[in-house]
mmCIF file of C-alpha atoms in Angstrom:
data_model
loop_
_atom_site.group_PDB
_atom_site.id
_atom_site.type_symbol
_atom_site.label_atom_id
_atom_site.label_comp_id
_atom_site.label_asym_id
_atom_site.label_seq_id
_atom_site.Cartn_x
_atom_site.Cartn_y
_atom_site.Cartn_z
ATOM 1 C CA MET A 25 -18.342 -20.545 -1.380
ATOM 2 C CA LYS A 26 -16.129 -22.377 -3.891
ATOM 3 C CA ILE A 27 -15.994 -19.328 -6.145
ATOM 4 C CA THR A 28 -15.047 -17.051 -3.231
ATOM 5 C CA LEU A 29 -12.355 -19.463 -2.132
ATOM 6 C CA SER A 30 -10.981 -19.633 -5.655
ATOM 7 C CA LEU A 31 -10.806 -15.845 -5.941
ATOM 8 C CA ASN A 32 -9.115 -15.548 -2.542
ATOM 9 C CA ILE A 33 -6.502 -18.106 -3.592
ATOM 10 C CA THR A 34 -5.934 -16.198 -6.823
ATOM 11 C CA LEU A 35 -5.372 -12.986 -4.872
ATOM 12 C CA LEU A 36 -2.895 -14.707 -2.570
ATOM 13 C CA LEU A 37 -0.970 -16.102 -5.539
ATOM 14 C CA LEU A 38 -0.888 -12.645 -7.107
ATOM 15 C CA VAL A 39 0.483 -11.121 -3.913
ATOM 16 C CA ALA A 40 3.152 -13.792 -3.654
ATOM 17 C CA LEU A 41 4.255 -13.375 -7.269
ATOM 18 C CA THR A 42 4.283 -9.576 -7.034
ATOM 19 C CA HIS A 43 6.542 -9.485 -4.003
ATOM 20 C CA LEU A 44 8.821 -12.302 -5.041
ATOM 21 C CA LEU A 45 9.597 -10.289 -8.164
ATOM 22 C CA LEU A 46 9.980 -7.011 -6.315
ATOM 23 C CA PHE A 47 13.570 -7.249 -5.107
ATOM 24 C CA ALA A 48 14.732 -10.268 -7.092
ATOM 25 C CA ALA A 49 16.888 -8.326 -9.522
ATOM 26 C CA ILE A 50 17.861 -5.124 -7.718
ATOM 27 C CA PRO A 51 21.585 -4.461 -8.169
ATOM 28 C CA ALA A 52 23.578 -3.211 -5.212
ATOM 29 C CA ASN A 53 23.947 0.284 -6.673
ATOM 30 C CA ALA A 54 20.298 0.693 -7.699
ATOM 31 C CA ILE A 55 18.444 1.158 -4.434
ATOM 32 C CA LYS A 56 16.861 4.585 -4.907
ATOM 33 C CA GLY A 57 13.148 4.969 -5.499
ATOM 34 C CA ILE A 58 11.864 1.464 -4.774
ATOM 35 C CA PRO A 59 8.054 1.508 -4.578
ATOM 36 C CA ILE A 60 6.821 -1.355 -2.453
ATOM 37 C CA GLY A 61 4.698 -3.704 -4.515
ATOM 38 C CA GLN A 62 5.960 -2.699 -7.967
ATOM 39 C CA PRO A 63 7.922 -5.542 -9.617
ATOM 40 C CA ASN A 64 8.999 -3.727 -12.800
ATOM 41 C CA LEU A 65 10.272 -0.287 -11.859
ATOM 42 C CA LEU A 66 11.049 0.962 -15.357
ATOM 43 C CA LEU A 67 7.967 -0.097 -17.284
ATOM 44 C CA ARG A 68 6.120 3.115 -18.103
ATOM 45 C CA GLN A 69 3.174 1.745 -20.060
ATOM 46 C CA HIS A 70 -0.096 3.160 -18.840
ATOM 47 C CA ARG A 71 -2.726 0.516 -19.367
ATOM 48 C CA THR A 72 -5.052 -1.902 -17.664
ATOM 49 C CA ILE A 73 -5.394 -5.454 -18.931
ATOM 50 C CA SER A 74 -8.251 -7.856 -18.326
ATOM 51 C CA ASN A 75 -7.537 -11.482 -19.082
ATOM 52 C CA ASN A 76 -10.923 -11.856 -20.750
ATOM 53 C CA ASN A 77 -9.801 -12.855 -24.243
ATOM 54 C CA ASN A 78 -11.362 -10.074 -26.296
ATOM 55 C CA ASN A 79 -11.958 -7.455 -23.657
ATOM 56 C CA ASP A 80 -8.588 -5.826 -23.029
ATOM 57 C CA LYS A 81 -9.172 -2.412 -21.499
ATOM 58 C CA VAL A 82 -6.764 0.456 -22.064
ATOM 59 C CA VAL A 83 -6.507 3.473 -19.810
ATOM 60 C CA ASN A 84 -5.505 6.581 -21.750
ATOM 61 C CA LYS A 85 -3.333 9.009 -19.830
ATOM 62 C CA ASN A 86 -5.774 11.884 -20.292
ATOM 63 C CA ASN A 87 -9.005 9.894 -20.038
ATOM 64 C CA PHE A 88 -9.445 8.612 -16.507
ATOM 65 C CA LYS A 89 -13.241 8.381 -16.514
ATOM 66 C CA ARG A 90 -13.439 5.090 -18.335
ATOM 67 C CA THR A 91 -16.464 2.800 -18.222
ATOM 68 C CA ILE A 92 -16.272 -0.251 -15.948
ATOM 69 C CA ASN A 93 -18.801 -3.076 -16.096
ATOM 70 C CA GLY A 94 -21.231 -0.849 -18.009
ATOM 71 C CA LYS A 95 -21.140 1.831 -15.319
ATOM 72 C CA ARG A 96 -19.288 5.123 -15.328
ATOM 73 C CA PHE A 97 -17.337 6.273 -12.321
ATOM 74 C CA ASP A 98 -19.194 9.183 -10.754
ATOM 75 C CA PRO A 99 -16.801 11.540 -8.930
ATOM 76 C CA THR A 100 -19.709 13.443 -7.372
ATOM 77 C CA LYS A 101 -20.543 10.432 -5.203
ATOM 78 C CA ILE A 102 -17.154 10.209 -3.501
ATOM 79 C CA LYS A 103 -17.187 11.312 0.147
ATOM 80 C CA ILE A 104 -13.985 9.780 1.479
ATOM 81 C CA ILE A 105 -10.642 9.000 -0.149
ATOM 82 C CA THR A 106 -8.362 6.462 1.496
ATOM 83 C CA PHE A 107 -4.718 5.958 0.606
ATOM 84 C CA ASP A 108 -2.239 3.174 0.998
ATOM 85 C CA LEU A 109 0.575 4.884 2.879
ATOM 86 C CA PHE A 110 3.643 2.759 2.227
ATOM 87 C CA ALA A 111 3.416 2.691 -1.576
ATOM 88 C CA ALA A 112 0.791 5.119 -2.872
ATOM 89 C CA LEU A 113 1.989 8.115 -0.844
ATOM 90 C CA MET A 114 5.507 7.259 0.325
ATOM 91 C CA ASP A 115 8.800 6.177 -1.217
ATOM 92 C CA THR A 116 9.160 3.547 1.457
ATOM 93 C CA GLY A 117 12.014 1.640 -0.173
ATOM 94 C CA THR A 118 14.368 4.605 -0.330
ATOM 95 C CA SER A 119 13.264 5.833 3.100
ATOM 96 C CA VAL A 120 13.874 2.557 4.936
ATOM 97 C CA ILE A 121 17.251 2.037 3.273
ATOM 98 C CA GLN A 122 18.430 5.550 4.128
ATOM 99 C CA ASN A 123 17.068 5.438 7.678
ATOM 100 C CA ILE A 124 18.729 2.112 8.469
ATOM 101 C CA ASN A 125 22.008 3.347 7.015
ATOM 102 C CA GLN A 126 21.916 6.378 9.307
ATOM 103 C CA LEU A 127 21.040 4.363 12.426
ATOM 104 C CA THR A 128 23.690 1.711 11.874
ATOM 105 C CA LYS A 129 26.634 3.961 10.975
ATOM 106 C CA GLY A 130 29.615 3.016 13.108
ATOM 107 C CA TYR A 131 28.160 -0.453 13.642
ATOM 108 C CA LEU A 132 27.698 -1.890 10.145
ATOM 109 C CA THR A 133 29.436 -1.445 6.822
ATOM 110 C CA ASP A 134 27.452 0.203 4.040
ATOM 111 C CA LYS A 135 26.939 -3.188 2.393
ATOM 112 C CA GLU A 136 25.749 -4.799 5.623
ATOM 113 C CA SER A 137 23.327 -1.939 6.197
ATOM 114 C CA GLN A 138 22.008 -2.208 2.651
ATOM 115 C CA ASP A 139 21.629 -5.995 2.855
ATOM 116 C CA LEU A 140 19.725 -5.654 6.119
ATOM 117 C CA ALA A 141 17.402 -2.970 4.730
ATOM 118 C CA ILE A 142 16.614 -4.696 1.442
ATOM 119 C CA GLY A 143 16.196 -8.015 3.219
ATOM 120 C CA TRP A 144 13.737 -6.479 5.676
ATOM 121 C CA LEU A 145 11.748 -4.808 2.896
ATOM 122 C CA THR A 146 11.627 -8.091 1.019
ATOM 123 C CA HIS A 147 10.496 -9.991 4.119
ATOM 124 C CA TYR A 148 7.744 -7.414 4.630
ATOM 125 C CA GLY A 149 6.527 -7.887 1.078
ATOM 126 C CA GLU A 150 6.586 -11.662 1.156
ATOM 127 C CA THR A 151 5.192 -12.335 4.623
ATOM 128 C CA PHE A 152 2.082 -10.331 5.487
ATOM 129 C CA TRP A 153 -0.222 -12.300 3.204
ATOM 130 C CA GLN A 154 0.903 -15.485 4.963
ATOM 131 C CA TYR A 155 -0.341 -14.053 8.265
ATOM 132 C CA ASN A 156 -3.793 -13.715 6.706
ATOM 133 C CA SER A 157 -3.787 -17.459 6.080
ATOM 134 C CA LEU A 158 -2.529 -18.246 9.571
ATOM 135 C CA LEU A 159 -5.141 -16.034 11.171
ATOM 136 C CA ARG A 160 -7.861 -18.074 9.442
ATOM 137 C CA ASP A 161 -6.645 -21.204 11.225
ATOM 138 C CA PRO A 162 -8.795 -21.641 14.375
ATOM 139 C CA GLU A 163 -5.921 -23.438 16.085
ATOM 140 C CA MET A 164 -3.486 -20.584 15.442
ATOM 141 C CA THR A 165 -3.534 -17.780 17.972
ATOM 142 C CA PHE A 166 -1.340 -14.722 18.379
ATOM 143 C CA GLY A 167 -2.997 -13.698 21.606
ATOM 144 C CA ASN A 168 -3.029 -9.927 22.005
ATOM 145 C CA LYS A 169 0.095 -9.437 19.903
ATOM 146 C CA ASN A 170 0.259 -6.759 17.254
ATOM 147 C CA THR A 171 0.664 -8.922 14.150
ATOM 148 C CA TRP A 172 2.324 -6.142 12.143
ATOM 149 C CA LYS A 173 4.996 -5.590 14.776
ATOM 150 C CA LEU A 174 5.353 -9.336 15.168
ATOM 151 C CA MET A 175 5.983 -9.636 11.429
ATOM 152 C CA LEU A 176 8.643 -6.909 11.533
ATOM 153 C CA GLU A 177 10.252 -8.398 14.640
ATOM 154 C CA THR A 178 10.506 -11.922 13.274
ATOM 155 C CA GLY A 179 11.907 -10.625 9.987
ATOM 156 C CA LEU A 180 14.503 -8.415 11.651
ATOM 157 C CA ASN A 181 15.668 -11.125 14.053
ATOM 158 C CA TYR A 182 15.942 -13.621 11.212
ATOM 159 C CA LEU A 183 18.026 -11.251 9.080
ATOM 160 C CA ILE A 184 20.345 -10.221 11.905
ATOM 161 C CA LYS A 185 21.124 -13.879 12.466
ATOM 162 C CA LYS A 186 21.363 -14.736 8.764
ATOM 163 C CA LEU A 187 23.737 -11.834 8.067
ATOM 164 C CA ASN A 188 25.836 -12.594 11.172
ATOM 165 C CA LEU A 189 25.157 -9.192 12.742
ATOM 166 C CA GLU A 190 24.337 -10.310 16.299
ATOM 167 C CA LYS A 191 27.629 -9.093 17.734
ATOM 168 C CA LYS A 192 27.673 -5.896 15.674
ATOM 169 C CA LEU A 193 24.249 -4.467 16.499
ATOM 170 C CA PRO A 194 23.614 -3.653 20.164
ATOM 171 C CA LEU A 195 20.098 -4.150 21.456
ATOM 172 C CA THR A 196 19.538 -0.408 21.750
ATOM 173 C CA ILE A 197 20.160 0.061 18.012
ATOM 174 C CA ARG A 198 18.019 -2.949 17.111
ATOM 175 C CA ASN A 199 15.082 -1.484 19.012
ATOM 176 C CA GLN A 200 15.491 1.839 17.221
ATOM 177 C CA LEU A 201 15.299 0.167 13.809
ATOM 178 C CA TYR A 202 11.520 -0.265 14.082
ATOM 179 C CA SER A 203 11.146 3.512 13.989
ATOM 180 C CA VAL A 204 12.368 3.673 10.370
ATOM 181 C CA TRP A 205 8.893 2.650 9.154
ATOM 182 C CA GLY A 206 7.427 5.811 10.650
ATOM 183 C CA LYS A 207 9.939 8.210 9.067
ATOM 184 C CA LEU A 208 9.184 8.086 5.367
ATOM 185 C CA ILE A 209 9.762 10.342 2.365
ATOM 186 C CA PRO A 210 6.617 11.168 0.371
ATOM 187 C CA TRP A 211 6.565 10.837 -3.386
ATOM 188 C CA PRO A 212 7.098 14.249 -5.052
ATOM 189 C CA ASN A 213 4.208 16.722 -4.706
ATOM 190 C CA THR A 214 2.158 14.362 -2.538
ATOM 191 C CA GLY A 215 1.538 16.929 0.180
ATOM 192 C CA ILE A 216 0.543 19.550 -2.393
ATOM 193 C CA VAL A 217 -1.950 17.166 -4.000
ATOM 194 C CA LEU A 218 -3.492 16.240 -0.648
ATOM 195 C CA THR A 219 -3.906 19.930 0.180
ATOM 196 C CA LYS A 220 -5.586 20.636 -3.154
ATOM 197 C CA LEU A 221 -8.001 17.776 -2.556
ATOM 198 C CA ARG A 222 -8.715 19.042 0.956
ATOM 199 C CA ASN A 223 -9.509 22.503 -0.412
ATOM 200 C CA MET A 224 -12.107 21.203 -2.858
ATOM 201 C CA THR A 225 -15.614 22.154 -1.747
ATOM 202 C CA ASN A 226 -19.229 21.301 -2.447
ATOM 203 C CA VAL A 227 -21.728 23.821 -3.814
ATOM 204 C CA ASP A 228 -22.712 24.810 -0.272
ATOM 205 C CA GLY A 229 -19.084 25.503 0.627
ATOM 206 C CA SER A 230 -18.586 22.415 2.785
ATOM 207 C CA LYS A 231 -15.490 20.278 2.417
ATOM 208 C CA ARG A 232 -15.909 17.807 -0.405
ATOM 209 C CA PHE A 233 -13.913 14.884 1.005
ATOM 210 C CA LEU A 234 -12.753 13.209 4.171
ATOM 211 C CA PHE A 235 -9.396 11.438 4.100
ATOM 212 C CA GLY A 236 -7.927 8.321 5.643
ATOM 213 C CA THR A 237 -5.014 5.955 5.456
ATOM 214 C CA LEU A 238 -5.876 2.359 4.653
ATOM 215 C CA SER A 239 -2.550 0.687 4.994
ATOM 216 C CA ASN A 240 -0.822 -2.332 6.440
ATOM 217 C CA GLY A 241 0.877 -1.057 9.572
ATOM 218 C CA ASP A 242 0.022 -0.418 13.189
ATOM 219 C CA TYR A 243 -1.667 2.753 14.405
ATOM 220 C CA ASP A 244 1.372 4.392 16.020
ATOM 221 C CA THR A 245 3.582 3.856 12.971
ATOM 222 C CA LEU A 246 0.972 5.253 10.589
ATOM 223 C CA VAL A 247 0.401 8.303 12.801
ATOM 224 C CA ASN A 248 4.133 8.997 12.962
ATOM 225 C CA ALA A 249 4.533 8.564 9.203
ATOM 226 C CA THR A 250 1.693 10.970 8.374
ATOM 227 C CA LYS A 251 3.055 13.763 10.592
ATOM 228 C CA ILE A 252 5.212 14.972 7.708
ATOM 229 C CA PHE A 253 2.063 16.131 5.890
ATOM 230 C CA LYS A 254 0.996 18.109 8.951
ATOM 231 C CA ASP A 255 4.426 19.668 9.341
ATOM 232 C CA GLN A 256 4.986 20.514 5.683
ATOM 233 C CA ASN A 257 1.466 21.050 4.330
ATOM 234 C CA ASN A 258 -0.784 21.535 7.365
ATOM 235 C CA PHE A 259 -2.720 18.467 6.244
ATOM 236 C CA ASN A 260 -4.291 16.011 8.685
ATOM 237 C CA PHE A 261 -5.962 12.706 7.948
ATOM 238 C CA ASP A 262 -9.452 12.297 9.355
ATOM 239 C CA TYR A 263 -9.039 8.547 9.852
ATOM 240 C CA ILE A 264 -6.066 6.251 10.403
ATOM 241 C CA PHE A 265 -7.021 2.735 9.331
ATOM 242 C CA GLY A 266 -4.292 0.137 9.810
ATOM 243 C CA SER A 267 -3.611 -3.490 10.593
ATOM 244 C CA THR A 268 -4.312 -3.024 14.286
ATOM 245 C CA ASN A 269 -7.956 -2.298 13.461
ATOM 246 C CA THR A 270 -8.425 -5.934 12.458
ATOM 247 C CA ASN A 271 -5.009 -7.658 12.826
ATOM 248 C CA TYR A 272 -5.456 -8.754 9.206
ATOM 249 C CA PHE A 273 -3.579 -7.414 6.219
ATOM 250 C CA LYS A 274 -4.665 -6.346 2.757
ATOM 251 C CA PRO A 275 -6.095 -7.766 0.551
ATOM 252 C CA ASP A 276 -8.228 -9.539 3.150
ATOM 253 C CA PRO A 277 -11.845 -8.257 2.857
ATOM 254 C CA THR A 278 -11.957 -7.798 6.636
ATOM 255 C CA PHE A 279 -9.402 -5.023 6.264
ATOM 256 C CA TYR A 280 -11.333 -3.056 3.641
ATOM 257 C CA ALA A 281 -14.579 -3.423 5.587
ATOM 258 C CA ILE A 282 -13.345 -1.186 8.411
ATOM 259 C CA VAL A 283 -13.778 1.961 6.288
ATOM 260 C CA GLU A 284 -17.415 1.237 5.481
ATOM 261 C CA LYS A 285 -18.224 0.151 9.032
ATOM 262 C CA THR A 286 -16.440 3.024 10.764
ATOM 263 C CA THR A 287 -17.529 5.925 8.566
ATOM 264 C CA GLY A 288 -21.014 4.756 7.612
ATOM 265 C CA PHE A 289 -20.390 5.657 3.968
ATOM 266 C CA ARG A 290 -21.670 3.361 1.239
ATOM 267 C CA LYS A 291 -19.155 1.476 -0.891
ATOM 268 C CA GLU A 292 -19.810 3.640 -3.947
ATOM 269 C CA GLU A 293 -18.925 6.707 -1.841
ATOM 270 C CA ILE A 294 -15.420 5.421 -1.093
ATOM 271 C CA LEU A 295 -12.354 5.736 -3.328
ATOM 272 C CA HIS A 296 -9.239 3.826 -2.326
ATOM 273 C CA VAL A 297 -5.900 4.797 -3.875
ATOM 274 C CA ALA A 298 -3.661 1.739 -3.719
ATOM 275 C CA GLY A 299 0.080 1.463 -4.178
ATOM 276 C CA SER A 300 0.046 -2.061 -5.613
ATOM 277 C CA GLN A 301 -2.196 -3.993 -7.912
ATOM 278 C CA TYR A 302 -3.183 -6.608 -5.326
ATOM 279 C CA ASP A 303 -4.381 -3.786 -3.059
ATOM 280 C CA ALA A 304 -6.300 -2.107 -5.883
ATOM 281 C CA MET A 305 -7.818 -5.459 -6.835
ATOM 282 C CA GLY A 306 -8.769 -6.192 -3.224
ATOM 283 C CA ALA A 307 -10.475 -2.831 -2.778
ATOM 284 C CA LYS A 308 -12.344 -3.155 -6.069
ATOM 285 C CA GLY A 309 -13.372 -6.702 -5.270
ATOM 286 C CA TYR A 310 -14.809 -5.538 -1.961
ATOM 287 C CA GLY A 311 -16.918 -2.985 -3.821
ATOM 288 C CA TYR A 312 -15.013 0.275 -3.449
ATOM 289 C CA ASN A 313 -13.887 2.527 -6.269
ATOM 290 C CA ALA A 314 -10.194 1.785 -6.747
ATOM 291 C CA ALA A 315 -7.143 3.462 -8.238
ATOM 292 C CA TRP A 316 -3.533 2.297 -8.454
ATOM 293 C CA ASN A 317 -0.920 5.014 -8.009
ATOM 294 C CA MET A 318 2.447 4.484 -9.710
ATOM 295 C CA GLY A 319 0.713 1.682 -11.593
ATOM 296 C CA SER A 320 2.082 2.812 -14.922
ATOM 297 C CA ARG A 321 5.357 1.245 -13.888
ATOM 298 C CA ASP A 322 3.743 -2.119 -14.448
ATOM 299 C CA GLU A 323 0.716 -3.642 -16.133
ATOM 300 C CA TYR A 324 -2.470 -4.284 -14.198
ATOM 301 C CA ILE A 325 -3.396 -7.882 -14.919
ATOM 302 C CA ASN A 326 -6.787 -9.094 -13.771
ATOM 303 C CA LEU A 327 -5.926 -12.726 -13.056
ATOM 304 C CA THR A 328 -9.451 -13.607 -11.962
ATOM 305 C CA GLY A 329 -11.148 -13.124 -15.327
ATOM 306 C CA ASN A 330 -13.946 -11.421 -13.423
ATOM 307 C CA ASP A 331 -14.874 -7.835 -14.336
ATOM 308 C CA LYS A 332 -15.559 -7.254 -10.658
ATOM 309 C CA TYR A 333 -11.809 -6.838 -10.201
ATOM 310 C CA ASP A 334 -11.245 -4.346 -13.044
ATOM 311 C CA ILE A 335 -10.070 -1.236 -11.229
ATOM 312 C CA ASP A 336 -11.162 2.284 -12.126
ATOM 313 C CA PHE A 337 -7.908 4.203 -12.605
ATOM 314 C CA VAL A 338 -4.179 3.718 -13.100
ATOM 315 C CA PHE A 339 -2.132 6.792 -12.174
ATOM 316 C CA ASP A 340 1.315 7.735 -13.440
ATOM 317 C CA SER A 341 1.744 9.765 -10.260
ATOM 318 C CA ILE A 342 -0.368 11.070 -7.416
ATOM 319 C CA GLU A 343 -1.078 14.296 -9.364
ATOM 320 C CA ASP A 344 -3.379 12.293 -11.658
ATOM 321 C CA ILE A 345 -6.023 12.033 -8.968
ATOM 322 C CA LEU A 346 -6.712 15.752 -9.414
ATOM 323 C CA LYS A 347 -7.812 15.080 -13.002
ATOM 324 C CA VAL A 348 -10.436 12.664 -11.715
ATOM 325 C CA PHE A 349 -12.219 15.455 -9.856
ATOM 326 C CA GLN A 350 -11.789 18.296 -12.313
#
């Protein structure tokens, strides 16, 4: 119990540090291409680091099938691939900033719109892990409220007041702002990659994989955000797993458990593609195979010192997942 508690605390500290760094040094004119959960946007090193003193592990760009804990990842066992939506598949930072700018034209200046968008993104990154802690408190109850929407609502109301925008933004516009999270721009070639994965088959001709989102966010928002893949690539997700399935947020183990419990697949048959290292670490710690997309923009640091949390892959871009199954 003490060990589990210690690891959970470590994960929470990692989440806090990751998101506090995320927007700390973003200049006003450098808002394009902000992947949620990536603190160093320009670091292009492609490696995984364990904090075991003499056991640093390096991921070579063309050698994804590295050995973990004495076992080799077996791609033939994978039956379902889940994706974090907001960071692994989507350029959420750019999308939210652009969407808010469009909705608030005529009401806010460009600077006010940008401050509101970046502030909201930052609040999102810094707050959801705190809800996990609050939800563990038996005296804390949110009733039947959607905790993800509650988090967005409290953040938006706080920022509108902080930025003195109460008189500038009518209620009708404020209510429309929540829709920006469901209108996102995918990272380049994401739809093409998903289609290629969908078209992979087993020896008997059956489809090789099922697909799901495994992302913080409520069901309606995730459904709306994934429609772009249907419209542009005729790709549908088989499962939509989000915060409303449990009311917890990643990296809480309760969140990852919904895939195993809902699909009936064993942990070794599940690959989760995360968009941040805390998500990849959480999935791996729960027992799934785990990859971190866009991870080459930062180093993966296993703060626990436990090989259990050494993830399987670090991708430069979503195209790298195709190399795993070649």
